[in-house]
Tab-separated table of N, CA and C in Angstrom:
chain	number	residue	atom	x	y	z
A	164	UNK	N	188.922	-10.562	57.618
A	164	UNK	CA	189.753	-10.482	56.430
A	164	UNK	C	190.320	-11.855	56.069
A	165	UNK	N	190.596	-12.449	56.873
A	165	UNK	CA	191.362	-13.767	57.117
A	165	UNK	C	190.402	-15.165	56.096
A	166	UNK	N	189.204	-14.850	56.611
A	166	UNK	CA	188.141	-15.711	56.245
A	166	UNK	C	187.660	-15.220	54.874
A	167	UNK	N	187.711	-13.690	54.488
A	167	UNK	CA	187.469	-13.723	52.705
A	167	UNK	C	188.597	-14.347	51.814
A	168	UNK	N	189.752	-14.179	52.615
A	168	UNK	CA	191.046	-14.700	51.604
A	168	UNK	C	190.862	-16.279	51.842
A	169	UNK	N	190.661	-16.998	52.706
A	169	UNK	CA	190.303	-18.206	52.615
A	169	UNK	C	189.562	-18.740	51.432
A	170	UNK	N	188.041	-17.989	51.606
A	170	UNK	CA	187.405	-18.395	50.363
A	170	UNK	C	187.669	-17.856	49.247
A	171	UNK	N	188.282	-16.847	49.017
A	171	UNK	CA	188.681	-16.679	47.736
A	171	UNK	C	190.047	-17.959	47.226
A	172	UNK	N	190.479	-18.199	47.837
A	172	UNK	CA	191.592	-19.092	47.993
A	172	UNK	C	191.002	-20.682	47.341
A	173	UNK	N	189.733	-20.830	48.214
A	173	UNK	CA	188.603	-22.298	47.826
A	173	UNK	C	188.201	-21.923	46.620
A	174	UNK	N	187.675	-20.794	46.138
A	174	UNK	CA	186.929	-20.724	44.862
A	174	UNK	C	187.884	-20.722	43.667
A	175	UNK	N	189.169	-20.628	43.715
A	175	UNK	CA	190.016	-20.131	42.524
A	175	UNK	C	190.639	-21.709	43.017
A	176	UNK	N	191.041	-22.463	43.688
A	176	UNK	CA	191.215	-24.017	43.628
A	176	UNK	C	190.140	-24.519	42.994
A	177	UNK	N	188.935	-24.379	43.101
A	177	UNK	CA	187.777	-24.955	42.508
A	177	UNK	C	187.517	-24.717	41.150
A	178	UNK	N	187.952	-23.723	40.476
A	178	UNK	CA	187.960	-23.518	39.201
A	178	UNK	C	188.969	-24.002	38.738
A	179	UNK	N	190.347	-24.093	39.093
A	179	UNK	CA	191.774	-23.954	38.740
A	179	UNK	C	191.942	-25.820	38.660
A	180	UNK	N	191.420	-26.162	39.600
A	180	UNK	CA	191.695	-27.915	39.676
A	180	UNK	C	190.994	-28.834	38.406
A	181	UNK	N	189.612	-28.731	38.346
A	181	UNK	CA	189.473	-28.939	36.778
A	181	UNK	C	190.549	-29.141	35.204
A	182	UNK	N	190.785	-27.263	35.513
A	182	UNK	CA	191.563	-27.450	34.256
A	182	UNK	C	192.523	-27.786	34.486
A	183	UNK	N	193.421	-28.045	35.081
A	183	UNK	CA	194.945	-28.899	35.766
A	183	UNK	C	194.580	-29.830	35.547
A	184	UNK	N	193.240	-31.107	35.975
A	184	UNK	CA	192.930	-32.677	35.926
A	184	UNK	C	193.063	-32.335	34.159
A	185	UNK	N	192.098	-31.681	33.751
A	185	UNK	CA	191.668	-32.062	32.263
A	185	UNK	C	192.834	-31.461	31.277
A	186	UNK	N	193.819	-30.915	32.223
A	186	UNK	CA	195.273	-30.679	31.130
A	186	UNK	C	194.566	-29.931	29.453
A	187	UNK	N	195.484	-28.329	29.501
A	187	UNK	CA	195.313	-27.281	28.435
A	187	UNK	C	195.474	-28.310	27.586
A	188	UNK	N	196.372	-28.959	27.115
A	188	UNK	CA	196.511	-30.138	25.874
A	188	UNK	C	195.896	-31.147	25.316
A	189	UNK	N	194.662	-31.342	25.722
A	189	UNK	CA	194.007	-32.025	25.696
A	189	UNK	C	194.147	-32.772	24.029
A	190	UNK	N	194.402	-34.186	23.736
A	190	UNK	CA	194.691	-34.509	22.765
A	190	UNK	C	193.217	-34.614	21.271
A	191	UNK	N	193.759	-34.819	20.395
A	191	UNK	CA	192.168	-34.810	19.247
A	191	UNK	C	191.840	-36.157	19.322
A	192	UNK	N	190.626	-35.931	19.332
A	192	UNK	CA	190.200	-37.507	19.221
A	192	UNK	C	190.543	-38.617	18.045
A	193	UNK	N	191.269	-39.536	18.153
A	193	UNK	CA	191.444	-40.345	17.201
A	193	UNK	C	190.628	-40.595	16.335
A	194	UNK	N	191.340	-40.630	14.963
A	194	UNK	CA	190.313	-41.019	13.588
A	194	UNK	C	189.733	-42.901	14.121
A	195	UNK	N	188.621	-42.736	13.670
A	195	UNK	CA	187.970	-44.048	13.603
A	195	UNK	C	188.864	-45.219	12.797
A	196	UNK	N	189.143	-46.204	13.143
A	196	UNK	CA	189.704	-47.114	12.667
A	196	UNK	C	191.865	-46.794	12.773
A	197	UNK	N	191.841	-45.935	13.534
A	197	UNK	CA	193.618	-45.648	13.489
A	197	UNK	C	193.788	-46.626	14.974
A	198	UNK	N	195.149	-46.612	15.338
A	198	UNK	CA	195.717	-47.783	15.863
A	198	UNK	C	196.640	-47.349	16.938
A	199	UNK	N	196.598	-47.836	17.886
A	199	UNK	CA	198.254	-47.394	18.908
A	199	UNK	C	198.550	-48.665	19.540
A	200	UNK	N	199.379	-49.002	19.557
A	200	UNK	CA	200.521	-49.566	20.516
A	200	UNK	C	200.539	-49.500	21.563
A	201	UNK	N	199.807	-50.246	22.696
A	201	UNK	CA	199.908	-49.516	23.909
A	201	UNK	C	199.981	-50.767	25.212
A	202	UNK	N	200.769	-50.362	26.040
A	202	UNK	CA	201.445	-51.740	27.698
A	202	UNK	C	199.808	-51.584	28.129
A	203	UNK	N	198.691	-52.932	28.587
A	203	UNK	CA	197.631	-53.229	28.628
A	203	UNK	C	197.870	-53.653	30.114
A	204	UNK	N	197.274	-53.631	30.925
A	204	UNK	CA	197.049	-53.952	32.357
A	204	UNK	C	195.546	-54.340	33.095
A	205	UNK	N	195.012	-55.056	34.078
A	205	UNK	CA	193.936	-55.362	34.160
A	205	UNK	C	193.617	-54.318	36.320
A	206	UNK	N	192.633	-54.167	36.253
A	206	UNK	CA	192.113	-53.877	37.338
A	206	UNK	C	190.494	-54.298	37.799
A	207	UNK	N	190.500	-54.521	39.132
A	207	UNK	CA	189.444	-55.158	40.003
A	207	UNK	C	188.991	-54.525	40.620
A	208	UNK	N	187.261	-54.173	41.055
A	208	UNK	CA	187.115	-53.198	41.796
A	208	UNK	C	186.245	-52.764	41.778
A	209	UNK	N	185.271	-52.169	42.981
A	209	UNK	CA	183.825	-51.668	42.419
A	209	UNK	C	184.354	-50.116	42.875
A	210	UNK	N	185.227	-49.706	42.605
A	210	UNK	CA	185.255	-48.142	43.459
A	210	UNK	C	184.891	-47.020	42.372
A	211	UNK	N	184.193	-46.193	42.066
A	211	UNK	CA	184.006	-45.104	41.511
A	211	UNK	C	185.043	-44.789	40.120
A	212	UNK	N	184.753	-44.562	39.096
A	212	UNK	CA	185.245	-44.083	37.779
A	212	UNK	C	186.085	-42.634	37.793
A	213	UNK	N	187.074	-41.784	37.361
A	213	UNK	CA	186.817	-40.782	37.813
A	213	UNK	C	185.549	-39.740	37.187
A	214	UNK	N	185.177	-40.255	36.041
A	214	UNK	CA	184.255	-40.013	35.339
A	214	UNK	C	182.711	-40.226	36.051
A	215	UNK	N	182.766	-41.056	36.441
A	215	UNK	CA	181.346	-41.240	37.220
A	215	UNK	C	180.265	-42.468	36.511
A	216	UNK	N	181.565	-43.283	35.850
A	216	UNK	CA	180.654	-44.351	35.438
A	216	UNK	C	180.708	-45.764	36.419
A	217	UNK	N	180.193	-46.321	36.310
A	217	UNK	CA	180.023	-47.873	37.315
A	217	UNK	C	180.843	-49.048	36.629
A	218	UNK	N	181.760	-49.634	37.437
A	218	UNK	CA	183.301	-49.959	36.809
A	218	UNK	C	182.226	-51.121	36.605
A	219	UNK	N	182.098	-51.815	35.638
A	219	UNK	CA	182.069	-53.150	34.422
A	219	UNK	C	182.690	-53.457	33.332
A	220	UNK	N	182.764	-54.521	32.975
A	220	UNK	CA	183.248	-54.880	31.550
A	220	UNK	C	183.237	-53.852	30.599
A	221	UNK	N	184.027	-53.067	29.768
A	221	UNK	CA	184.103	-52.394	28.327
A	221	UNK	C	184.664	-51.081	29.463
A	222	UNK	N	184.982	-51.006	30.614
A	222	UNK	CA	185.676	-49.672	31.462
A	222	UNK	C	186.962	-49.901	31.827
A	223	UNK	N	187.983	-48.790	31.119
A	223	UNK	CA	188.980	-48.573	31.322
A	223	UNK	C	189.646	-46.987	31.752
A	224	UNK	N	190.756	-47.695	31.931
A	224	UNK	CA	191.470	-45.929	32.690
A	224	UNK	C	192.495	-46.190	31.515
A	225	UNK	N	193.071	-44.656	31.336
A	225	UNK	CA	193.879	-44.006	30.113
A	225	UNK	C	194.322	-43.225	30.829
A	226	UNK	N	195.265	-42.089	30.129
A	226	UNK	CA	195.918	-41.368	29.913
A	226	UNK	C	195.460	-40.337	29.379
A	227	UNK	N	194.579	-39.199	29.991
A	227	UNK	CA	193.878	-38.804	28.722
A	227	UNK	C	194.983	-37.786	28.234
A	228	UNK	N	196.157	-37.306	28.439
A	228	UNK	CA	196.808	-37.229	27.387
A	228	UNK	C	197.038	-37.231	26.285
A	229	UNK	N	197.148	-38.860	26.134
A	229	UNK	CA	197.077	-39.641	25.241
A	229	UNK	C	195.829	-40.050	24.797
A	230	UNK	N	194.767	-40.531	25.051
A	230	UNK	CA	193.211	-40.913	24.739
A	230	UNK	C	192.529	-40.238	25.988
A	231	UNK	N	191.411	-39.388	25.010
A	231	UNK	CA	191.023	-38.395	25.230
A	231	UNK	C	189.588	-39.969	26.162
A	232	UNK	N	188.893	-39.033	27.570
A	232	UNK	CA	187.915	-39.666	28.324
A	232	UNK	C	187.157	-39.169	27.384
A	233	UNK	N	186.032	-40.204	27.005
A	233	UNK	CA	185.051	-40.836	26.701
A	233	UNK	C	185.432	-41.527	25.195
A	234	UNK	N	186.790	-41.622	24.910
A	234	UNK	CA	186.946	-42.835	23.402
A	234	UNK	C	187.010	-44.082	23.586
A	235	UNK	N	186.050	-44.265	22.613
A	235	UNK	CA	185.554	-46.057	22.501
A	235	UNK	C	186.819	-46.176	21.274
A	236	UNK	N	187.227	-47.669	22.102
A	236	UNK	CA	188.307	-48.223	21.454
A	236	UNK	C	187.927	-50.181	21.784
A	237	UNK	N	188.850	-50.829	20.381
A	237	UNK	CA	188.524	-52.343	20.757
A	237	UNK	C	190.270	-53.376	21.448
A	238	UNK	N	189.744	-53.665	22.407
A	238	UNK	CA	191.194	-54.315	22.785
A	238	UNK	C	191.162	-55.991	22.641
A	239	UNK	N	192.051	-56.559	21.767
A	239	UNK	CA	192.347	-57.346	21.547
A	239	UNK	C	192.400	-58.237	22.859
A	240	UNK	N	191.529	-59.698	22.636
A	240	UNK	CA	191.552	-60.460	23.894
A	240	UNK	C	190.648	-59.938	25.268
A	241	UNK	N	189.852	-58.789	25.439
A	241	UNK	CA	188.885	-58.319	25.813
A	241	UNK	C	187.738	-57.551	25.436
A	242	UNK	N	187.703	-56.798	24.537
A	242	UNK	CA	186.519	-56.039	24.069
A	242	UNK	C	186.981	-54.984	23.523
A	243	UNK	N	185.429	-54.561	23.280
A	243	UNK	CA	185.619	-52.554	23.232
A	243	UNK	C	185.632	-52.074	24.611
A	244	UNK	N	186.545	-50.966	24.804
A	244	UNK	CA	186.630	-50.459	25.802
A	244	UNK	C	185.748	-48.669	25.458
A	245	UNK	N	185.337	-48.241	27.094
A	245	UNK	CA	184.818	-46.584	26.717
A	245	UNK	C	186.220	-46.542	27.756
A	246	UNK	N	186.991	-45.539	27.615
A	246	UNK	CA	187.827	-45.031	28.172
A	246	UNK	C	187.579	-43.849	29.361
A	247	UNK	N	187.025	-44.259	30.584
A	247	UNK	CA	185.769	-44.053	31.540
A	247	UNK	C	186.800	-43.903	32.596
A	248	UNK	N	188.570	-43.784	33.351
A	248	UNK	CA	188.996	-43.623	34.116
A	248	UNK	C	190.286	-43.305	34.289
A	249	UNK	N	190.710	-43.033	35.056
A	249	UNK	CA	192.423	-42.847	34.864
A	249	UNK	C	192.675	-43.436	36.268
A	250	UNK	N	193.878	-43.282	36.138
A	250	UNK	CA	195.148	-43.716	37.885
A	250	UNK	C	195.935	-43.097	37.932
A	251	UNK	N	197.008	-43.091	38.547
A	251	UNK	CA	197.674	-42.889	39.232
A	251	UNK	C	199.335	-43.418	38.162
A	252	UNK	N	198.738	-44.287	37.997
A	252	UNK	CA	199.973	-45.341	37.497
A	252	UNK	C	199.672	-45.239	35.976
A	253	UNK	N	198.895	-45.090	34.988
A	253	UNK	CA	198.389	-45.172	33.846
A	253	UNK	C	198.912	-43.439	33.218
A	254	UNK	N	200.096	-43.691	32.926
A	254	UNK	CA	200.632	-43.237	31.987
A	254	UNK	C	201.386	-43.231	31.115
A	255	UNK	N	201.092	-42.599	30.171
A	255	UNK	CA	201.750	-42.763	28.148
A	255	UNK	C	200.682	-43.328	27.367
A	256	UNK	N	200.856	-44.242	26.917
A	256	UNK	CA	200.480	-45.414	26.180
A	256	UNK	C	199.885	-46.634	26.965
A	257	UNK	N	199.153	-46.317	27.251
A	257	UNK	CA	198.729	-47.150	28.356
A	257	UNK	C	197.003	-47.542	28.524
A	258	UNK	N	196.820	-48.807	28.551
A	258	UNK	CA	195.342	-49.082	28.926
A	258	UNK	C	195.031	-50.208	30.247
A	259	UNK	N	194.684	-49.569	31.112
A	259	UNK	CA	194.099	-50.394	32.456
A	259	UNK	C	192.554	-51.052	32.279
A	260	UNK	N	192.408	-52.147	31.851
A	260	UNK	CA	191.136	-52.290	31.027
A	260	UNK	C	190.313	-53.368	32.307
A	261	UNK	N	189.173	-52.824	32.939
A	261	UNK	CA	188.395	-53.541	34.131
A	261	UNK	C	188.084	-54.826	33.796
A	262	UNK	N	188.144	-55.698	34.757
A	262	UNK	CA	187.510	-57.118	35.006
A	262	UNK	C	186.899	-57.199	36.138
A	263	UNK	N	186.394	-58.577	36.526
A	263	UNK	CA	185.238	-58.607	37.271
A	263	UNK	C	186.098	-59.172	38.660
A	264	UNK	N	187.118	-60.126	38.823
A	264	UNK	CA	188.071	-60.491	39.776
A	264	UNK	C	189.657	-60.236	40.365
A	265	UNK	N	190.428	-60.206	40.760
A	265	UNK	CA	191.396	-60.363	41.073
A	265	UNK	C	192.451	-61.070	40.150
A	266	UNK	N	191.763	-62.587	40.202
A	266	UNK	CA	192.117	-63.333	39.691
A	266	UNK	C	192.159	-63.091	38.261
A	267	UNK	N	191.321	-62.629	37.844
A	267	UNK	CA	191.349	-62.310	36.289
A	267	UNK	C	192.462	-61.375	36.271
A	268	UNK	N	192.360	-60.389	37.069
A	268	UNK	CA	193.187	-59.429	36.548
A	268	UNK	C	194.848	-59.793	36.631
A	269	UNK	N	194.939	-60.977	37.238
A	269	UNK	CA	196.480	-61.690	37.522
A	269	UNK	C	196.540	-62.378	36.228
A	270	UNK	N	195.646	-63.119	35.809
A	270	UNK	CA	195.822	-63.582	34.865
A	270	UNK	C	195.946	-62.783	33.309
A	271	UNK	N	195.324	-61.728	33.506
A	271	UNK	CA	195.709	-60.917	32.137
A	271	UNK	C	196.874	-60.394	32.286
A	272	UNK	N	197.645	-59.548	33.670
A	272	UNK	CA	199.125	-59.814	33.720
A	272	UNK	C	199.264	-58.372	32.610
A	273	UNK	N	200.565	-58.333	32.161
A	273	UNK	CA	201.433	-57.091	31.783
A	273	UNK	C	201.320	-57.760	29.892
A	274	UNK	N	200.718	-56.580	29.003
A	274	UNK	CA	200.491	-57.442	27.714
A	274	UNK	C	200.854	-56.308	26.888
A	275	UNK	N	201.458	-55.830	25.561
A	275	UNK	CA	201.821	-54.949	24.372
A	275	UNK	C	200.561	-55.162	24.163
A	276	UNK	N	199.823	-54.648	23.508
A	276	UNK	CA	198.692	-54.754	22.191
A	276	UNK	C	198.544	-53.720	21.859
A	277	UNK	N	197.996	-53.749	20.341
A	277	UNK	CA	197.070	-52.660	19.268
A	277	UNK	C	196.169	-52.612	19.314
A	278	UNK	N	195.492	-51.270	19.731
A	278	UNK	CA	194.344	-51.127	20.005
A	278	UNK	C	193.988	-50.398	19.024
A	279	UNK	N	192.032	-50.256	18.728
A	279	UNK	CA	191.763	-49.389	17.035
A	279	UNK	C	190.815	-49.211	17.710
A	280	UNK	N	190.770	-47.551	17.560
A	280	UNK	CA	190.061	-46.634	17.730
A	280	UNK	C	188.945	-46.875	16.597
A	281	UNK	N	187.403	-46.563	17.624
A	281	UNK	CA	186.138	-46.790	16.916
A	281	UNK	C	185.601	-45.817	16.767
């Protein structure tokens, strides 16, 4: 008995965790060419997307809250970004936008910018 309530226990986490990550609220995708305001941050790193893309140039973590995973957006002073990850720390208004070093990412440092949705 012990061991069916277990797995019933695994299978209803396994369904249930999804929609908790991907949050009932899920926001609308921004009109093409609209704009946000958002604290810009840099990260280093070859570790896994939560999405499952391969962290390079134009990959960032969001909020999907706020920007829905998979919106292409252009960030001022780096590129277009696909919005390919989240953290831990990346919430509101917020874009963690990948680089290739450490060093880079010290040097891009804590920045405001407007970003426009593509």
């Amino acid at each position: 008995m012990l061991s069916r309530l277990c797995i019933l226990t695994i299978a209803v986490a396994a369904f249930a965790l999804p929609t908790a990550v991907a949050g009932a609220a899920t926001p609308k995708p921004p009109k093409p060419g609209s704009t946000l305001k958002v604290t810009s941050t840099a990260y280093a790193g070859h570790q896994p997307t939560f999405t499952g893309a391969k962290t390079r140039h134009g990959i960032c973590a969001v909020d999907p809250d706020v920007i829905p995973l998979g919106t292409r957006f252009r960030v001022p002073g780096y590129g277009i970004c696909l919005a390919a990850d989240i953290g831990g720390a990346v919430k509101g208004a917020f874009v963690d936008v990948w680089v290739k070093t450490e060093r880079t990412a010290l040097r891009w440092g804590v920045r405001t910018v407007t970003i426009r949705f593509l």
